[in-house]
Short mmCIF file of C-alpha atoms in Angstrom, two decimals:
data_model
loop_
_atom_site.label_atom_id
_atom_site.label_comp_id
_atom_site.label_asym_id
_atom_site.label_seq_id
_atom_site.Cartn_x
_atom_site.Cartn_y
_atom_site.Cartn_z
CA UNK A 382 0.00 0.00 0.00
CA UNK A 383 1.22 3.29 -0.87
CA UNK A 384 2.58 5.48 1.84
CA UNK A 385 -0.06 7.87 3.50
CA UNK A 386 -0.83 10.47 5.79
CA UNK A 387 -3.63 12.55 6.70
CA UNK A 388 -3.24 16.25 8.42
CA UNK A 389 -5.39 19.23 8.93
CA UNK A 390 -4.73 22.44 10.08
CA UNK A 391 -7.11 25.67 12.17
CA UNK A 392 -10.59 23.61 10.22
CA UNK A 393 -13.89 25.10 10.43
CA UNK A 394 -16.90 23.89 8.98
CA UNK A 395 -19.88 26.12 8.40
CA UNK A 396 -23.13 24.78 7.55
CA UNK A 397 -25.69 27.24 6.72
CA UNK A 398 -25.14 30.52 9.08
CA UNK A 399 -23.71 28.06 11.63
CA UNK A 400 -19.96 27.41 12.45
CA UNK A 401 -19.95 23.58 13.60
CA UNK A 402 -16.62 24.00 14.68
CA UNK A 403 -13.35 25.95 14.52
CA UNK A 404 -9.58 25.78 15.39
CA UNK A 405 -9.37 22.06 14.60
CA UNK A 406 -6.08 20.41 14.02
CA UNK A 407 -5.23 17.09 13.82
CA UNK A 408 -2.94 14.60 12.47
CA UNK A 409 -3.18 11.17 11.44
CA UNK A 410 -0.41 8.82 10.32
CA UNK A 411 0.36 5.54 8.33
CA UNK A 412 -1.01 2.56 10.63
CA UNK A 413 -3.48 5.13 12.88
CA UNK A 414 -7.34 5.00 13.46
CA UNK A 415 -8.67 8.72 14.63
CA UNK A 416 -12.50 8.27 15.94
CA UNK A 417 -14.61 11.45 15.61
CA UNK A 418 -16.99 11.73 18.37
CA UNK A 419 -19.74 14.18 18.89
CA UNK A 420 -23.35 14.31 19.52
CA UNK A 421 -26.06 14.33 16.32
CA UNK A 422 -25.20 17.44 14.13
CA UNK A 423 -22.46 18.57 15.33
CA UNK A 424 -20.50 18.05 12.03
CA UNK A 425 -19.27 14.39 12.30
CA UNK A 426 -20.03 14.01 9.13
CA UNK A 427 -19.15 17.45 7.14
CA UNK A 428 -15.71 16.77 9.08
CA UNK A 429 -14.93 13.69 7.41
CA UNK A 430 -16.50 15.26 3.78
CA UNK A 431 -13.89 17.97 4.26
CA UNK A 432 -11.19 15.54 4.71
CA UNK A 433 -12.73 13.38 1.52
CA UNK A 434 -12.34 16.76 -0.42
CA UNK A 435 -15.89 16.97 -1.05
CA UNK A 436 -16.62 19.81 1.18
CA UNK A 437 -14.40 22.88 0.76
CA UNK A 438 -13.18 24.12 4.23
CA UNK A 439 -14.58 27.39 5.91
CA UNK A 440 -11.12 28.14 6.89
CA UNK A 441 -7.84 26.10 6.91
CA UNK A 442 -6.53 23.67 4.40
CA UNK A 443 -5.94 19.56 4.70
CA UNK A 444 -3.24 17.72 3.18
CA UNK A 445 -3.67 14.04 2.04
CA UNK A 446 -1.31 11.91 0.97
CA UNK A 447 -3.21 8.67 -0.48
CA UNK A 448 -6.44 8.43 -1.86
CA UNK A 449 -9.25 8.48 -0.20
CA UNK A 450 -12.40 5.55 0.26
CA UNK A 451 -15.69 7.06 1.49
CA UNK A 452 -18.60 5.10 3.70
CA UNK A 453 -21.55 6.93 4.39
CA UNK A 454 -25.05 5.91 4.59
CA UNK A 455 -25.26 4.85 0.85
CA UNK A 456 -23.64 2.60 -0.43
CA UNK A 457 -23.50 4.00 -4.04
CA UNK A 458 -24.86 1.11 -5.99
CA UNK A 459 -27.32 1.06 -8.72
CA UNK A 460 -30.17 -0.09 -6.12
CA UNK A 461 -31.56 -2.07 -9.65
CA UNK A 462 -28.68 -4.08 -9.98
CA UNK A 463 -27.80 -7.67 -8.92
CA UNK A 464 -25.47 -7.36 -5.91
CA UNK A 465 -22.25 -8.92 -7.86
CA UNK A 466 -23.01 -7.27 -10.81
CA UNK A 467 -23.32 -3.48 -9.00
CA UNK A 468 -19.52 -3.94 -7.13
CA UNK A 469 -18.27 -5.40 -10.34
CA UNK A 470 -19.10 -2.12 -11.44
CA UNK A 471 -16.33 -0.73 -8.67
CA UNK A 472 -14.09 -3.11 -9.40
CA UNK A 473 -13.52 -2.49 -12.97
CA UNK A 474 -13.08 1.28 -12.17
CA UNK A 475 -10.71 0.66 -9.77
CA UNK A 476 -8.97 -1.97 -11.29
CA UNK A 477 -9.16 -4.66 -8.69
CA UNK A 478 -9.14 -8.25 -9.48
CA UNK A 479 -11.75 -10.51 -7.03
CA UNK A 480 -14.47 -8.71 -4.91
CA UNK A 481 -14.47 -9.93 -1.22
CA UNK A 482 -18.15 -11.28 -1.10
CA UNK A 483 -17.87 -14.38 0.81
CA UNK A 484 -15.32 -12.28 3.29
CA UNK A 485 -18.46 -10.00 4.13
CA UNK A 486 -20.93 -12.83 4.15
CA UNK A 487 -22.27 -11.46 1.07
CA UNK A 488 -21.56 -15.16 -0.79
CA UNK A 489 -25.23 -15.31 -1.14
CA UNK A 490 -26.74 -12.45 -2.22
CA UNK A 491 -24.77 -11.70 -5.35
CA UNK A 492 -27.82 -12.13 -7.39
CA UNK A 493 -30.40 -10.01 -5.03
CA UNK A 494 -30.95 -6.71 -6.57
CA UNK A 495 -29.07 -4.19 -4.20
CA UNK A 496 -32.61 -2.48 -2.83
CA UNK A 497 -33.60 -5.86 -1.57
CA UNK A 498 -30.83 -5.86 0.55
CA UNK A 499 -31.41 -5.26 4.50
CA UNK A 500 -29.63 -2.01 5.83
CA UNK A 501 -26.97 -4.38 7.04
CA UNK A 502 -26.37 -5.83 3.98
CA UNK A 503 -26.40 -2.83 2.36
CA UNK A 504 -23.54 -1.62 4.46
CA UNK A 505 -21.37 -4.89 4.16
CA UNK A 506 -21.69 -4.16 0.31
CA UNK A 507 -20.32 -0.94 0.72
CA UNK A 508 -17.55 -2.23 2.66
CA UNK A 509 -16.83 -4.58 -0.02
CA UNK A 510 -16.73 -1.51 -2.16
CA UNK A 511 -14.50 0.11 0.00
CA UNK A 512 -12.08 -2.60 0.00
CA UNK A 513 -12.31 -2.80 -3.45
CA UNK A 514 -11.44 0.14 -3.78
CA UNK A 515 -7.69 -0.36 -1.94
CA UNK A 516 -7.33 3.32 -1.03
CA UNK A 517 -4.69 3.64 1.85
CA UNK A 518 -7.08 6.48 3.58
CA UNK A 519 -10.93 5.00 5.02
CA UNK A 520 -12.96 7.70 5.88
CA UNK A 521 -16.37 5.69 7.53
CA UNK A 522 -18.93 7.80 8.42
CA UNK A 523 -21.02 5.72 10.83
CA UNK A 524 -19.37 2.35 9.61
CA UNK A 525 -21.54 0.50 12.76
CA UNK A 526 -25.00 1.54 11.75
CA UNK A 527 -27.67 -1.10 10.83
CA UNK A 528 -24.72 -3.93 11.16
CA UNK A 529 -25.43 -6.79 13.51
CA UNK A 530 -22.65 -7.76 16.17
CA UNK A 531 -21.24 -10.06 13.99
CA UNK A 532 -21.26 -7.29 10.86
CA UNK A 533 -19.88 -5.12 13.49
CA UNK A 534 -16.77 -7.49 14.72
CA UNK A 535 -16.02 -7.94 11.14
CA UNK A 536 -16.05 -4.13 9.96
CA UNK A 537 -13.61 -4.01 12.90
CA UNK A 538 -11.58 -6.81 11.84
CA UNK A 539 -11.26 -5.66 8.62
CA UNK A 540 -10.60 -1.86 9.71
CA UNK A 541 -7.52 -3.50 11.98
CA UNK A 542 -6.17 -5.77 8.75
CA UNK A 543 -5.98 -2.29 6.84
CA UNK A 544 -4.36 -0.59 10.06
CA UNK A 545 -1.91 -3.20 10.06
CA UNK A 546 -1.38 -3.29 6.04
CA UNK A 547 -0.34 0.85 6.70
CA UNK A 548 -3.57 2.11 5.99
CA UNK A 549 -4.97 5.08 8.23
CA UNK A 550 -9.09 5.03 9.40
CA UNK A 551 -10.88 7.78 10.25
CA UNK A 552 -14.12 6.85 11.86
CA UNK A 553 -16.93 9.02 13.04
CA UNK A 554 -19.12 7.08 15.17
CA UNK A 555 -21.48 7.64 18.75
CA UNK A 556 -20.42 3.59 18.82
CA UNK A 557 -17.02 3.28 21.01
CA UNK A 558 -14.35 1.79 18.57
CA UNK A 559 -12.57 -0.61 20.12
CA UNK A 560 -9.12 -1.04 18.13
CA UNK A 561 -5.88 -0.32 20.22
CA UNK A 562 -4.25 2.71 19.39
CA UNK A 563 -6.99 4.58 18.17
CA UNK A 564 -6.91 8.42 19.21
CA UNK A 565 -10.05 10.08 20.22
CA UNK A 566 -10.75 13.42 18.73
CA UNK A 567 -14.52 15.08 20.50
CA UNK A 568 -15.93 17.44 18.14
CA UNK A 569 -17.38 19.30 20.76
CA UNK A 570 -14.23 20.42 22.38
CA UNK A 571 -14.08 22.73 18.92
CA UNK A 572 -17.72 23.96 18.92
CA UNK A 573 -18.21 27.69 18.57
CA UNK B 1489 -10.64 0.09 -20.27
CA UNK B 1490 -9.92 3.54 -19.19
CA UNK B 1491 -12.45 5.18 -16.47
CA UNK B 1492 -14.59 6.87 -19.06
CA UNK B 1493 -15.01 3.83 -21.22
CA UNK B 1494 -16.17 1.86 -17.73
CA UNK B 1495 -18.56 4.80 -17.00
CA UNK B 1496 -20.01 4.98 -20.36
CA UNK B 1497 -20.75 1.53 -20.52
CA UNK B 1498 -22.90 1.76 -17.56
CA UNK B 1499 -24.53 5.16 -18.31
CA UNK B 1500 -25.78 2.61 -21.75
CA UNK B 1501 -26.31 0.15 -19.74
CA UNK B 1502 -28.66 2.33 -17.54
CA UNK B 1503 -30.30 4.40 -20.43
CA UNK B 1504 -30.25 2.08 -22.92
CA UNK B 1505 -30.72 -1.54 -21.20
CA UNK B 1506 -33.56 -2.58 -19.91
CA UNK B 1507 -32.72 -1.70 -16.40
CA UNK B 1508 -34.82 1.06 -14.21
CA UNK B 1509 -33.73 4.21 -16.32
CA UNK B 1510 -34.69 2.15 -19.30
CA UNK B 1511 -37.72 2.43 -21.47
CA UNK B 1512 -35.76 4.58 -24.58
CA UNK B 1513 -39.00 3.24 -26.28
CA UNK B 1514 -41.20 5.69 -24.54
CA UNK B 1515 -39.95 8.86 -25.82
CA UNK B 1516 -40.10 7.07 -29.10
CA UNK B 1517 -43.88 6.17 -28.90
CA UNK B 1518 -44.49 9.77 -27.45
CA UNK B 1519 -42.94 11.05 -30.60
CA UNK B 1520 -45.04 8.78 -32.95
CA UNK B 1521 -48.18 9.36 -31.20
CA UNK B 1522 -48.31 13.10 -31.23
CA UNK B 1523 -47.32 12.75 -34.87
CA UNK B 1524 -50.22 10.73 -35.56
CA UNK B 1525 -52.34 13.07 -33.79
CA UNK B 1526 -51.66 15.87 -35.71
CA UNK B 1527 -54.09 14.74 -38.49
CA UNK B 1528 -56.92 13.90 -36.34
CA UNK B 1529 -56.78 17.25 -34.94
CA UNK B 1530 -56.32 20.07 -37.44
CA UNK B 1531 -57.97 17.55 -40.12
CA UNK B 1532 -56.68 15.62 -42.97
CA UNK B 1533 -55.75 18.15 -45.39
CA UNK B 1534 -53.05 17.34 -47.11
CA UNK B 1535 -51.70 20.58 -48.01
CA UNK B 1536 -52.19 21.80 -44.43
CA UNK B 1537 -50.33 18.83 -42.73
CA UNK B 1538 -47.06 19.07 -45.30
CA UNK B 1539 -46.99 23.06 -44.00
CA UNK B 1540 -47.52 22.16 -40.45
CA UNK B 1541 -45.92 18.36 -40.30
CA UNK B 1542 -42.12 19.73 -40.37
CA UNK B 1543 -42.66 21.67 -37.27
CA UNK B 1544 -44.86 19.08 -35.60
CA UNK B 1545 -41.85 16.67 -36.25
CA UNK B 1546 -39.96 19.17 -34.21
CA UNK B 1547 -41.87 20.16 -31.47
CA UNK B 1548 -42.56 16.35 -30.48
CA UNK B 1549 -38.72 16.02 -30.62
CA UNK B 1550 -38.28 18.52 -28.21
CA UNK B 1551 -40.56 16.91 -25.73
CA UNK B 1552 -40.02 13.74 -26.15
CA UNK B 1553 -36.24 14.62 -24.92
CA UNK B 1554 -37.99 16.01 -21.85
CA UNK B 1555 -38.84 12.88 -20.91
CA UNK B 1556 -36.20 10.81 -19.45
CA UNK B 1557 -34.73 14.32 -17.43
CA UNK B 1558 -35.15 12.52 -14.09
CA UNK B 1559 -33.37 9.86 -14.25
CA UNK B 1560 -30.60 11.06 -15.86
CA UNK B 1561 -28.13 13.23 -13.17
CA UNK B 1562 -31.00 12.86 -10.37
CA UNK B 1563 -30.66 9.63 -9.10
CA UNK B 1564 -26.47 8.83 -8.82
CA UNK B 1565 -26.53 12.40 -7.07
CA UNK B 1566 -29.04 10.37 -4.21
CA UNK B 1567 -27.29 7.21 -4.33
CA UNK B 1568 -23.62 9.25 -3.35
CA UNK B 1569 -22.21 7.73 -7.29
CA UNK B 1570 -20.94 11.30 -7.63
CA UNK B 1571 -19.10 11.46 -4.37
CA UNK B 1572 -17.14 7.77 -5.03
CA UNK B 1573 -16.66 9.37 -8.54
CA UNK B 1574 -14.52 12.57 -7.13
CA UNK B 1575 -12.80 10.21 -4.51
CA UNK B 1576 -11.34 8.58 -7.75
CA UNK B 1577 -10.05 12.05 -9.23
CA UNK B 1578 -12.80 11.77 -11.97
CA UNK B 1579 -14.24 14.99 -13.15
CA UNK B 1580 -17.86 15.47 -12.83
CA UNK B 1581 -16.42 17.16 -16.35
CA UNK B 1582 -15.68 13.81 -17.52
CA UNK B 1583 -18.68 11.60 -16.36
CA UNK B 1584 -20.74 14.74 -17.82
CA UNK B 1585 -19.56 14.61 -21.50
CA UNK B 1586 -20.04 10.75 -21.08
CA UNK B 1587 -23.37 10.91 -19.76
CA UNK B 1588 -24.19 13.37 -22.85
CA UNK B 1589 -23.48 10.96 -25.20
CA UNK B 1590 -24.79 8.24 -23.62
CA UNK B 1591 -28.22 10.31 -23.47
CA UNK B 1592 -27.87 11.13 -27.08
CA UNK B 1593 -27.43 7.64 -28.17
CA UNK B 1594 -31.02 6.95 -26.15
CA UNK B 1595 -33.19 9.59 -28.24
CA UNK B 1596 -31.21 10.95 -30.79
CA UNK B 1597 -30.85 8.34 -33.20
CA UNK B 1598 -34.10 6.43 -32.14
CA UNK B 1599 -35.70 9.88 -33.06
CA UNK B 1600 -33.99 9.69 -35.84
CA UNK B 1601 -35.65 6.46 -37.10
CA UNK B 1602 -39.29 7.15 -35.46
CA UNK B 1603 -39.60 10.29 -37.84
CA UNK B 1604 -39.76 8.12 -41.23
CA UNK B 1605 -42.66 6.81 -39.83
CA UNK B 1606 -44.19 10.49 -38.38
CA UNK B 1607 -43.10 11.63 -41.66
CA UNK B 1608 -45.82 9.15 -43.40
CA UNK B 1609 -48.29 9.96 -40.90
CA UNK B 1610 -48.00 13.67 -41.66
CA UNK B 1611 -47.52 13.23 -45.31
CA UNK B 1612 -44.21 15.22 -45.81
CA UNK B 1613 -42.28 14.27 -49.49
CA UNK B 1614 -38.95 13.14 -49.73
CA UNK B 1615 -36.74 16.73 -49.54
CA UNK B 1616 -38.50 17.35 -46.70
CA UNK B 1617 -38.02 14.26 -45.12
CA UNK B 1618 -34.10 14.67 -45.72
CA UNK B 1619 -34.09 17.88 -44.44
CA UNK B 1620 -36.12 17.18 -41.48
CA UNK B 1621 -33.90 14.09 -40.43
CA UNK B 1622 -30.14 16.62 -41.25
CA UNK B 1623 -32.01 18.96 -38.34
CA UNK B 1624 -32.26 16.16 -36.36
CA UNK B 1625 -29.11 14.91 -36.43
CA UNK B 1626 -27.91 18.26 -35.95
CA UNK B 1627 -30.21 20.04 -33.45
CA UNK B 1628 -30.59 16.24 -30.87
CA UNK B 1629 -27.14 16.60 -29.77
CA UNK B 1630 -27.51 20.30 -28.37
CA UNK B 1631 -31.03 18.38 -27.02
CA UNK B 1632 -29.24 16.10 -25.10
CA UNK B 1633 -26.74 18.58 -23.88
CA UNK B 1634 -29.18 20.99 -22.58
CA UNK B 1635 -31.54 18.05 -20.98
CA UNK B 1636 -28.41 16.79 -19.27
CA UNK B 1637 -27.33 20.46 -18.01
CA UNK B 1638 -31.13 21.22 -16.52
CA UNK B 1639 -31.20 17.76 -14.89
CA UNK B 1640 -27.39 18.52 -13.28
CA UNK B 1641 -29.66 22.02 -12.18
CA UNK B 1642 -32.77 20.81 -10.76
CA UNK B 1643 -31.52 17.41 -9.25
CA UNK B 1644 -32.32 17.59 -5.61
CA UNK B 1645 -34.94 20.14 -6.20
CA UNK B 1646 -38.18 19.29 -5.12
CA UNK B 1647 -40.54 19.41 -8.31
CA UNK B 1648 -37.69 18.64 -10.22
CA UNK B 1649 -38.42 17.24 -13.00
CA UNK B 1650 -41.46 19.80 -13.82
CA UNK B 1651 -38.92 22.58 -13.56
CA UNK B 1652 -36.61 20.82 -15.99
CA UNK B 1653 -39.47 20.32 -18.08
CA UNK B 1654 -40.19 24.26 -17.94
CA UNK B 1655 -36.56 25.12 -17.91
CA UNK B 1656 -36.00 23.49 -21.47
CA UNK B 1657 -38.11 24.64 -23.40
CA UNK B 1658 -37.53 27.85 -23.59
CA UNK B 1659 -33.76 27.38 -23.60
CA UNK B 1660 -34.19 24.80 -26.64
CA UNK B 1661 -36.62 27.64 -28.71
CA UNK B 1662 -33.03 28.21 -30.79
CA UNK B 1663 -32.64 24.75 -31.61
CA UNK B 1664 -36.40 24.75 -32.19
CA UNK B 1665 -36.55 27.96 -34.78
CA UNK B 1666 -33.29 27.33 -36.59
CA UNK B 1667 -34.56 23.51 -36.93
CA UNK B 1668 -37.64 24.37 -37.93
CA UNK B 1669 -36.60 27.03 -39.69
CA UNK B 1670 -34.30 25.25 -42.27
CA UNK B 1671 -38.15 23.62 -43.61
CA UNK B 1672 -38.98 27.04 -45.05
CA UNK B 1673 -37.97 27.73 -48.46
CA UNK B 1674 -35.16 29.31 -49.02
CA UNK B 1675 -34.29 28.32 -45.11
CA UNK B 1676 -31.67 25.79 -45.20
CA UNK B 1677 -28.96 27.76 -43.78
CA UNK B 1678 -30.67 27.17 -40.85
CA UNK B 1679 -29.30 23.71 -40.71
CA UNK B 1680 -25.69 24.88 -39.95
CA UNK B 1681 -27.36 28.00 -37.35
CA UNK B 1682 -28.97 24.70 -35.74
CA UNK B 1683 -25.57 22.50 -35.83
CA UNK B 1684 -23.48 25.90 -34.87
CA UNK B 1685 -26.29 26.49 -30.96
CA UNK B 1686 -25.64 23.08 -30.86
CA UNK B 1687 -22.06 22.86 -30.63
CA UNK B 1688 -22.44 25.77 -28.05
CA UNK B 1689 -24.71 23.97 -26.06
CA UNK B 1690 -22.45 20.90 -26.32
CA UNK B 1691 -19.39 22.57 -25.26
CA UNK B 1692 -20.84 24.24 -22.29
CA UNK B 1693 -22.72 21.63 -20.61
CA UNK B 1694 -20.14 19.85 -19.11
CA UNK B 1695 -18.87 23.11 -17.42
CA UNK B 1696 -22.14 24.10 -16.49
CA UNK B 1697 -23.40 20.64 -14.75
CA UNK B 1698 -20.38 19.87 -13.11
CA UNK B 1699 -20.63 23.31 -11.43
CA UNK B 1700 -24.02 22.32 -10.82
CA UNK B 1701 -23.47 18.62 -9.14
CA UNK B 1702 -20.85 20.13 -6.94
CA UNK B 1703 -23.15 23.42 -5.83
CA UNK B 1704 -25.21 20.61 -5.08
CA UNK B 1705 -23.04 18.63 -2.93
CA UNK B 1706 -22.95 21.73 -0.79
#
């Protein structure tokens, strides 16, 4: 995996008339999980779509080194489409070989048209995207929502195999996050 | 295959196929049918319906692109495909001009082939025929281009789709009179006044929707 890094320097986010928050810093290197806390609309979210580069900044700048993978709450597939045949979309664009179905319990469903799939499903799909995707920077935006305890271990699992492979993880989530070595970063310590 | 060749397969797959966004045939049979009502409702004259049929030819083009608006920028802006997209480093630009084409290649050329038949229906001769289809082929591309750039504009919007409805048409009355306007006698330079808005149209969209999606994003 290519070498990576993730920084951010004096953010703000403003939403509306609203600053979420201001003055944040942080800092997030090769092999390091940062988990965004905060309570509901406090900007967990635009955070992480300013560090994805979708969001322009209020005020500061961020500097990533890496690409970037994206989870949020949909999973970007065409909801008509067989399962296999929607992440084979994915994987031709990003050039990756197999697509991790049976991994994510998915072996099944690869001919269930994604909107039949449960919430749950729906999110193991997109982390099958995601991993298709091999970028060295995962941004998950509520990665535990709608998975069952067992979808939950293994988004975990997974999240600590790309830790270990060099990757960095930035996860906003009211769920704790229990991987070692995972900094803490409480959104409301920068509310205006 | 390069990005843009992966995208444009779907984006056929999608407009063309018989998935969801399917159903190219519907603007096809909307074209047809308001061809073949022509006759029934300003009457059967022939001389009437060879100076009217040209322009009815046109106008049914022009809505029958109206048609599949919605589902062409609308529903990969809900599903986040636009936000995987930029992860990627692809240019809304880039799946823009794809999507263009791909929408072109779902009314244009079936358009194309439905007036032969609306021809008949309305009576029009050969030279007009000929001339009728060169507008086509000419003035559909700056149709697709502007249906794609309203639908990048109104996506998200509530009532949508009606306001890209009402949007085009006015912005497509160039394409419409120069179009048109090449039946008249003596009017074929309006062929190349139809080819030349459409080339304008063509080279702004992209610009113009991909400001659009990521306003949108917001």
């Amino acid at each position: 995996m290519q070498a990576c890094r993730l920084s951010a320097a004096d953010l703000a986010c403003r939403r509306g008339d609203r600053v979420l928050f201001a003055r944040l810093s942080l800092a997030v290197e090769s092999g390091t999980a940062l988990h965004v806390t905060g309570a509901n609309g406090c900007g967990k979210s635009s955070l992480l779509r300013i560090l994805a580069g979708l969001l322009p900044a209020y005020a500061g700048a961020v500097v990533r080194e890496g690409n970037a993978g994206l989870i949020d709450e949909r999973p970007a597939l065409d909801p008509h489409l067989p399962l296999a045949r929607a992440l084979a979309f994915w994987s031709a664009l990003d050039h990756a070989a197999t697509v991790p179905l049976e991994r994510l319990g998915l072996g099944a469903l690869g001919d269930v048209p994604v909107r039949y799939l449960s919430t749950g499903q729906a999110k193991r799909a997109a982390f099958a995207r995601l991993i298709v995707q091999n970028a060295p920077i995962w941004l998950l935006d509520e990665p535990f929502n709608g998975l069952d305890d067992a979808g939950a271990g293994l988004a975990l699992e997974l999240t600590g195999e790309h830790l270990a492979g060099g990757g960095i993880a930035v996860i906003a989530s009211h769920q704790p996050f229990a991987l070692p070595g995972t900094a803490r970063l409480a959104l409301a310590d920068y509310a205006t | 295959m390069t990005a843009l060749a992966i995208l444009l397969r779907r984006d056929l797959a999608l407009l063309l196929g018989a998935g969801r966004r399917g159903a190219t045939i519907l603007p096809v049979l909307f074209f047809i049918a308001v061809a073949m009502l022509m006759p029934f409702a300003i009457g059967p004259d022939p001389k009437l319906l060879v100076r009217v049929g040209g322009g009815t030819i046109w106008v049914a083009a022009l809505l029958a692109a109206i048609l599949p608006l919605d589902r062409l920028i609308e529903p990969d802006l809900e599903h986040g495909m636009f936000d995987q997209w930029a992860l990627r480093g692809i240019a809304e630009e880039s799946v823009i001009a794809v999507r263009i084409f791909a929408h072109w290649l779902g009314f244009g050329p079936p358009l194309i082939l439905a007036a032969v038949p609306a021809a008949a229906l309305l009576g029009l001769d050969g030279p007009t025929l000929r001339t009728v289809e060169l507008g086509l082929l000419a003035g559909t591309p700056g149709l697709a281009a502007l249906g794609v750039t309203v639908a990048a504009l109104t996506a998200g919007l509530r009532g949508g789709t009606a306001l890209a409805g009402l949007l085009v048409i006015p912005l497509a009355v160039p394409l419409l009179i120069f179009g048109a306007g090449s039946l008249a006698p003596g009017g074929e330079t309006g062929l190349a006044y139809c080819a030349a808005a459409s080339l304008v149209l063509l080279a702004l969209a992209p610009f113009a929707s991909g400001a659009a999606i990521k306003a949108a994003r917001g």
